Amino acid sequence: MAAAVVHPQFSVTSDQNQLHGLGMKAGNGDPLPDIGLLKPSTMDLPMDELRKRYNEDGYLWMKGILDKEKVMDMREQYFRFMTENGDTRILAEGTNPRNGIFSGEDWRNFLLPGALRVFNGLSDEGVFVDKVFKAHVADFYQKFKANAEEPLRDFVGELRQFQDPMLLKRTLLRCNVPGGETTPVHYDQIFLRAGPPTSITAWIPLGDCPLVGGGLMYLENSVTIGEKFEADFSEKSKSLTDEERISAFNKNMMAGGFLDRNAANFGKYWGRRWLVAHYEAGDVVFHNPFKIHASCRNESPEGIIRLSTDLRFVDQAKPFDERWLYEAYQDSDPNVASRQPQVAGRNGRM
């Protein structure tokens, strides 16, 4: 297996008792009636076992695969950037940027530009939006990606048996502030459908993220559901132009390219549990492009902001969605929802 630095100071538990009485909520605030825990994996497991878990579950939650201090440094630099030379007012006054304590301002001000703001009827404007555009090409973020890329690329290459693994240039930084509604139900292939479904996403929490901290949750056994949705969308889109067909925002899609605003109802409809986790800095969750996921409501009692980044890898020896070869939110980026010629507006389940 390709060499990777393992950082062993992390906890590994799948004790379902930690969910007792927790009362977790979906991103829109509705209680999640039936939840379970993600299964953690570690770098000391054989690659054959890791590959088996990924193929069966549609995800692989790897513990301690990145250096925790470098992850925390990235977190601190991001929040410093957001408060210096044009304060976004995201942090509570007088707090340490490394902690990322929320100010309590209107959560809508801190939605990521593009699909999430379209979904909530907001324009890509304001100090925070301007700072997000700049953060995606800032030196501190580019350095973090460069440091993370080699171990993750090598790991993904072996896991997925890629001939020539490559990190796509378009990566995303997201924050989930306490009390806010954030990423609704979706699967990633919706946004990468100009290529075959061979990409893999590495979701990286930039800081510790407890169960109530607004981390990602995954719908159990949902890869086949995502595949069914995409097959249905493809059938409906046969009469569209090629450009419209590959768009996550064509007339057959819900606003923002999402499947449902209400993750609790979505899980009940499909008879599946949502799987959650207590993530730690240094963890990475790899997931299948059809794996259905969403964000939990951040109910951190300390007011801690969840910060994360999405890195996506492909095998550049084979076809892939070349729209992701551009830095996110820059003038050349063809993927931003608010820049699409036609944006759908339905808000129910597809």
C-alpha positions as semicolon CSV with decimal commas, in nm:
position;residue;x (nm);y (nm);z (nm)
1;M;0,000;0,000;0,000
2;A;0,122;0,353;-0,071
3;A;0,290;0,515;0,228
4;A;0,071;0,738;0,442
5;V;0,140;0,907;0,771
6;V;-0,084;0,768;1,045
7;H;-0,170;0,991;1,341
8;P;-0,284;0,759;1,620
9;Q;-0,427;0,998;1,880
10;F;-0,793;0,950;1,802
11;S;-1,086;0,757;1,944
12;V;-1,253;0,463;1,772
13;T;-1,598;0,365;1,898
14;S;-1,922;0,242;1,748
15;D;-2,114;0,220;2,078
16;Q;-2,477;0,293;1,991
17;N;-2,541;0,392;2,355
18;Q;-2,390;0,734;2,286
19;L;-2,701;0,810;2,077
20;H;-2,940;0,749;2,367
21;G;-3,146;1,060;2,442
22;L;-2,941;1,272;2,204
23;G;-3,235;1,408;2,004
24;M;-3,043;1,496;1,687
25;K;-3,202;1,708;1,417
26;A;-3,189;1,728;1,040
27;G;-3,054;2,041;0,876
28;N;-3,401;2,198;0,857
29;G;-3,457;2,145;1,231
30;D;-3,688;1,841;1,220
31;P;-3,601;1,561;1,467
32;L;-3,431;1,256;1,318
33;P;-3,645;0,961;1,430
34;D;-3,405;0,678;1,352
35;I;-3,028;0,720;1,356
36;G;-2,723;0,498;1,377
37;L;-2,347;0,538;1,385
38;L;-2,101;0,532;1,099
39;K;-1,847;0,251;1,117
40;P;-1,493;0,382;1,177
41;S;-1,192;0,239;0,995
42;T;-0,820;0,272;1,061
43;M;-0,507;0,263;0,849
44;D;-0,387;-0,061;1,009
45;L;-0,663;-0,256;0,834
46;P;-0,570;-0,440;0,512
47;M;-0,656;-0,253;0,193
48;D;-0,874;-0,543;0,080
49;E;-1,089;-0,498;0,391
50;L;-1,108;-0,119;0,344
51;R;-1,208;-0,165;-0,019
52;K;-1,473;-0,419;0,084
53;R;-1,619;-0,174;0,338
54;Y;-1,626;0,108;0,084
55;N;-1,793;-0,105;-0,182
56;E;-2,052;-0,245;0,060
57;D;-2,132;0,070;0,258
58;G;-2,071;0,344;0,002
59;Y;-1,847;0,528;0,247
60;L;-1,523;0,482;0,439
61;W;-1,469;0,684;0,757
62;M;-1,093;0,686;0,808
63;K;-0,962;0,785;1,148
64;G;-0,647;0,994;1,186
65;I;-0,536;0,984;0,824
66;L;-0,433;1,354;0,831
67;D;-0,213;1,544;1,076
68;K;-0,446;1,692;1,341
69;E;-0,236;2,002;1,406
70;K;-0,220;2,090;1,036
71;V;-0,597;2,053;1,018
72;M;-0,640;2,279;1,321
73;D;-0,395;2,532;1,173
74;M;-0,611;2,543;0,861
75;R;-0,917;2,607;1,079
76;E;-0,746;2,893;1,259
77;Q;-0,619;3,053;0,939
78;Y;-0,964;3,038;0,780
79;F;-1,136;3,215;1,068
80;R;-0,857;3,473;1,093
81;F;-0,904;3,539;0,724
82;M;-1,277;3,584;0,780
83;T;-1,224;3,847;1,050
84;E;-0,930;4,049;0,914
85;N;-0,938;4,314;0,641
86;G;-1,317;4,316;0,625
87;D;-1,482;4,139;0,918
88;T;-1,760;3,899;0,817
89;R;-1,887;3,899;1,179
90;I;-1,893;3,521;1,184
91;L;-1,695;3,492;1,510
92;A;-1,797;3,597;1,858
93;E;-1,602;3,907;1,953
94;G;-1,285;3,844;2,150
95;T;-1,272;3,467;2,088
96;N;-0,984;3,258;1,956
97;P;-1,016;3,194;1,579
98;R;-0,887;2,840;1,632
99;N;-1,198;2,765;1,838
100;G;-1,437;2,909;1,577
101;I;-1,709;3,030;1,816
102;F;-2,015;3,168;1,636
103;S;-2,123;3,529;1,682
104;G;-2,495;3,452;1,676
105;E;-2,562;3,667;1,369
106;D;-2,829;3,562;1,116
107;W;-2,718;3,220;0,987
108;R;-2,835;3,303;0,635
109;N;-2,545;3,547;0,605
110;F;-2,303;3,254;0,619
111;L;-2,440;3,021;0,355
112;L;-2,193;2,910;0,091
113;P;-2,237;3,091;-0,243
114;G;-2,407;2,907;-0,525
115;A;-2,646;2,615;-0,473
116;L;-2,719;2,672;-0,102
117;R;-2,797;3,039;-0,148
118;V;-3,009;2,968;-0,457
119;F;-3,193;2,704;-0,255
120;N;-3,270;2,963;0,015
121;G;-3,359;3,242;-0,229
122;L;-3,048;3,450;-0,156
123;S;-2,811;3,625;-0,394
124;D;-2,435;3,578;-0,396
125;E;-2,362;3,912;-0,232
126;G;-2,216;4,048;0,089
127;V;-1,889;4,058;0,281
128;F;-1,900;3,688;0,367
129;V;-1,961;3,584;0,006
130;D;-1,673;3,803;-0,112
131;K;-1,444;3,649;0,148
132;V;-1,551;3,296;0,051
133;F;-1,455;3,366;-0,310
134;K;-1,111;3,479;-0,195
135;A;-1,062;3,202;0,063
136;H;-1,083;2,934;-0,206
137;V;-0,768;3,068;-0,373
138;A;-0,593;3,198;-0,060
139;D;-0,239;3,075;0,007
140;F;-0,331;2,908;0,338
141;Y;-0,599;2,692;0,173
142;Q;-0,385;2,604;-0,128
143;K;-0,103;2,501;0,108
144;F;-0,339;2,286;0,314
145;K;-0,466;2,111;0,000
146;A;-0,113;2,051;-0,124
147;N;-0,015;1,893;0,210
148;A;-0,326;1,674;0,218
149;E;-0,324;1,580;-0,149
150;E;-0,033;1,336;-0,159
151;P;-0,140;1,097;0,120
152;L;-0,506;1,114;0,015
153;R;-0,431;1,073;-0,355
154;D;-0,213;0,769;-0,289
155;F;-0,474;0,618;-0,058
156;V;-0,760;0,681;-0,302
157;G;-0,555;0,544;-0,590
158;E;-0,513;0,212;-0,411
159;L;-0,863;0,204;-0,266
160;R;-1,032;0,265;-0,601
161;Q;-0,756;0,101;-0,808
162;F;-0,714;0,415;-1,016
163;Q;-0,446;0,409;-1,283
164;D;-0,364;0,779;-1,244
165;P;-0,542;0,939;-0,944
166;M;-0,586;1,315;-0,953
167;L;-0,733;1,575;-0,719
168;L;-0,986;1,790;-0,903
169;K;-0,899;2,157;-0,885
170;R;-1,249;2,262;-0,780
171;T;-1,273;2,202;-0,406
172;L;-1,517;2,349;-0,155
173;L;-1,487;2,509;0,189
174;R;-1,807;2,500;0,395
175;C;-1,911;2,625;0,736
176;N;-2,219;2,517;0,930
177;V;-2,304;2,770;1,200
178;P;-2,514;2,679;1,506
179;G;-2,888;2,704;1,450
180;G;-2,865;2,737;1,073
181;E;-3,013;2,532;0,793
182;T;-2,745;2,396;0,567
183;T;-2,675;2,126;0,309
184;P;-2,999;1,941;0,215
185;V;-3,027;1,582;0,090
186;H;-2,823;1,506;-0,222
187;Y;-2,566;1,280;-0,385
188;D;-2,254;1,417;-0,555
189;Q;-2,300;1,274;-0,905
190;I;-2,578;1,531;-0,956
191;F;-2,303;1,793;-0,977
192;L;-2,053;1,578;-1,170
193;R;-2,277;1,422;-1,434
194;A;-2,073;1,549;-1,729
195;G;-1,857;1,246;-1,658
196;P;-1,912;0,884;-1,554
197;P;-1,980;0,813;-1,183
198;T;-1,621;0,720;-1,100
199;S;-1,519;1,011;-0,876
200;I;-1,469;0,978;-0,501
201;T;-1,523;1,255;-0,247
202;A;-1,301;1,308;0,056
203;W;-1,497;1,504;0,318
204;I;-1,261;1,657;0,573
205;P;-1,387;1,809;0,900
206;L;-1,157;2,101;0,980
207;G;-1,171;2,060;1,355
208;D;-1,344;1,825;1,596
209;C;-1,714;1,785;1,523
210;P;-1,924;1,613;1,793
211;L;-2,251;1,437;1,716
212;V;-2,451;1,758;1,772
213;G;-2,192;1,971;1,588
214;G;-2,353;1,968;1,244
215;G;-2,140;1,710;1,066
216;L;-2,232;1,507;0,761
217;M;-2,481;1,222;0,795
218;Y;-2,519;0,940;0,545
219;L;-2,833;0,751;0,452
220;E;-2,779;0,382;0,524
221;N;-2,757;0,153;0,219
222;S;-2,841;0,441;-0,015
223;V;-2,609;0,401;-0,315
224;T;-2,879;0,212;-0,507
225;I;-3,130;0,488;-0,422
226;G;-2,895;0,749;-0,565
227;E;-2,850;0,539;-0,877
228;K;-3,228;0,513;-0,914
229;F;-3,270;0,890;-0,884
230;E;-3,004;0,951;-1,146
231;A;-3,158;0,698;-1,385
232;D;-3,495;0,872;-1,343
233;F;-3,341;1,215;-1,399
234;S;-3,164;1,087;-1,711
235;E;-3,490;0,952;-1,851
236;K;-3,670;1,281;-1,787
237;S;-3,386;1,477;-1,947
238;K;-3,371;1,294;-2,280
239;S;-3,538;1,581;-2,462
240;L;-3,299;1,843;-2,320
241;T;-2,987;1,976;-2,487
242;D;-2,655;1,824;-2,381
243;E;-2,576;2,136;-2,178
244;E;-2,909;2,122;-1,996
245;R;-2,892;1,747;-1,943
246;I;-2,566;1,759;-1,747
247;S;-2,675;2,054;-1,538
248;A;-2,765;1,997;-1,171
249;F;-3,004;2,289;-1,211
250;N;-3,208;2,191;-1,517
251;K;-3,589;2,207;-1,517
252;N;-3,624;1,852;-1,384
253;M;-3,422;1,929;-1,073
254;M;-3,511;2,087;-0,742
255;A;-3,367;2,430;-0,658
256;G;-2,993;2,403;-0,594
257;G;-2,977;2,049;-0,737
258;F;-3,087;1,886;-0,411
259;L;-3,331;1,597;-0,351
260;D;-3,517;1,708;-0,041
261;R;-3,510;1,980;0,221
262;N;-3,641;1,747;0,492
263;A;-3,388;1,473;0,562
264;A;-3,606;1,318;0,834
265;N;-3,897;1,265;0,595
266;F;-3,662;1,144;0,323
267;G;-3,520;0,876;0,552
268;K;-3,868;0,763;0,659
269;Y;-3,989;0,752;0,298
270;W;-3,707;0,518;0,200
271;G;-3,710;0,320;0,526
272;R;-3,346;0,396;0,602
273;R;-3,159;0,527;0,905
274;W;-2,935;0,831;0,892
275;L;-2,583;0,742;1,010
276;V;-2,392;1,001;1,212
277;A;-2,051;1,028;1,380
278;H;-1,836;1,219;1,625
279;Y;-1,566;1,337;1,386
280;E;-1,220;1,446;1,496
281;A;-0,961;1,667;1,331
282;G;-0,752;1,434;1,115
283;D;-1,049;1,220;1,007
284;V;-1,158;1,188;0,644
285;V;-1,479;1,033;0,511
286;F;-1,457;0,899;0,156
287;H;-1,787;0,842;-0,021
288;N;-1,935;0,705;-0,341
289;P;-2,079;0,961;-0,589
290;F;-2,426;0,806;-0,544
291;K;-2,413;0,789;-0,163
292;I;-2,697;1,005;-0,029
293;H;-2,598;1,246;0,245
294;A;-2,685;1,577;0,412
295;S;-2,575;1,791;0,704
296;C;-2,713;1,760;1,056
297;R;-2,836;2,070;1,238
298;N;-2,549;2,225;1,434
299;E;-2,666;2,246;1,795
300;S;-2,328;2,290;1,958
301;P;-2,388;2,412;2,316
302;E;-2,054;2,597;2,299
303;G;-2,149;2,768;1,972
304;I;-1,872;2,596;1,775
305;I;-1,886;2,640;1,397
306;R;-1,840;2,329;1,186
307;L;-1,583;2,397;0,915
308;S;-1,507;2,140;0,647
309;T;-1,370;2,097;0,299
310;D;-1,464;1,864;0,012
311;L;-1,184;1,725;-0,204
312;R;-1,274;1,509;-0,504
313;F;-1,052;1,263;-0,685
314;V;-1,080;1,099;-1,027
315;D;-0,876;0,866;-1,244
316;Q;-0,739;1,104;-1,505
317;A;-0,658;0,806;-1,727
318;K;-1,034;0,781;-1,789
319;P;-1,313;1,030;-1,872
320;F;-1,429;1,262;-1,593
321;D;-1,626;1,585;-1,551
322;E;-1,383;1,850;-1,676
323;R;-1,601;2,132;-1,541
324;W;-1,423;2,061;-1,211
325;L;-1,082;2,168;-1,344
326;Y;-1,142;2,527;-1,228
327;E;-1,098;2,691;-0,889
328;A;-1,433;2,723;-0,712
329;Y;-1,623;3,052;-0,744
330;Q;-1,364;3,222;-0,962
331;D;-1,468;3,390;-1,288
332;S;-1,376;3,078;-1,489
333;D;-1,585;2,839;-1,273
334;P;-1,880;2,710;-1,482
335;N;-2,046;2,529;-1,190
336;V;-2,185;2,807;-0,968
337;A;-2,563;2,771;-0,937
338;S;-2,639;3,142;-0,933
339;R;-2,465;3,182;-1,272
340;Q;-2,673;2,919;-1,451
341;P;-2,909;3,041;-1,727
342;Q;-3,202;2,854;-1,571
343;V;-3,245;2,761;-1,205
344;A;-3,531;2,538;-1,095
345;G;-3,747;2,633;-0,799
346;R;-3,925;2,331;-0,652
347;N;-3,873;2,265;-0,283
348;G;-4,025;1,919;-0,230
349;R;-3,892;1,567;-0,269
350;M;-3,823;1,471;-0,629
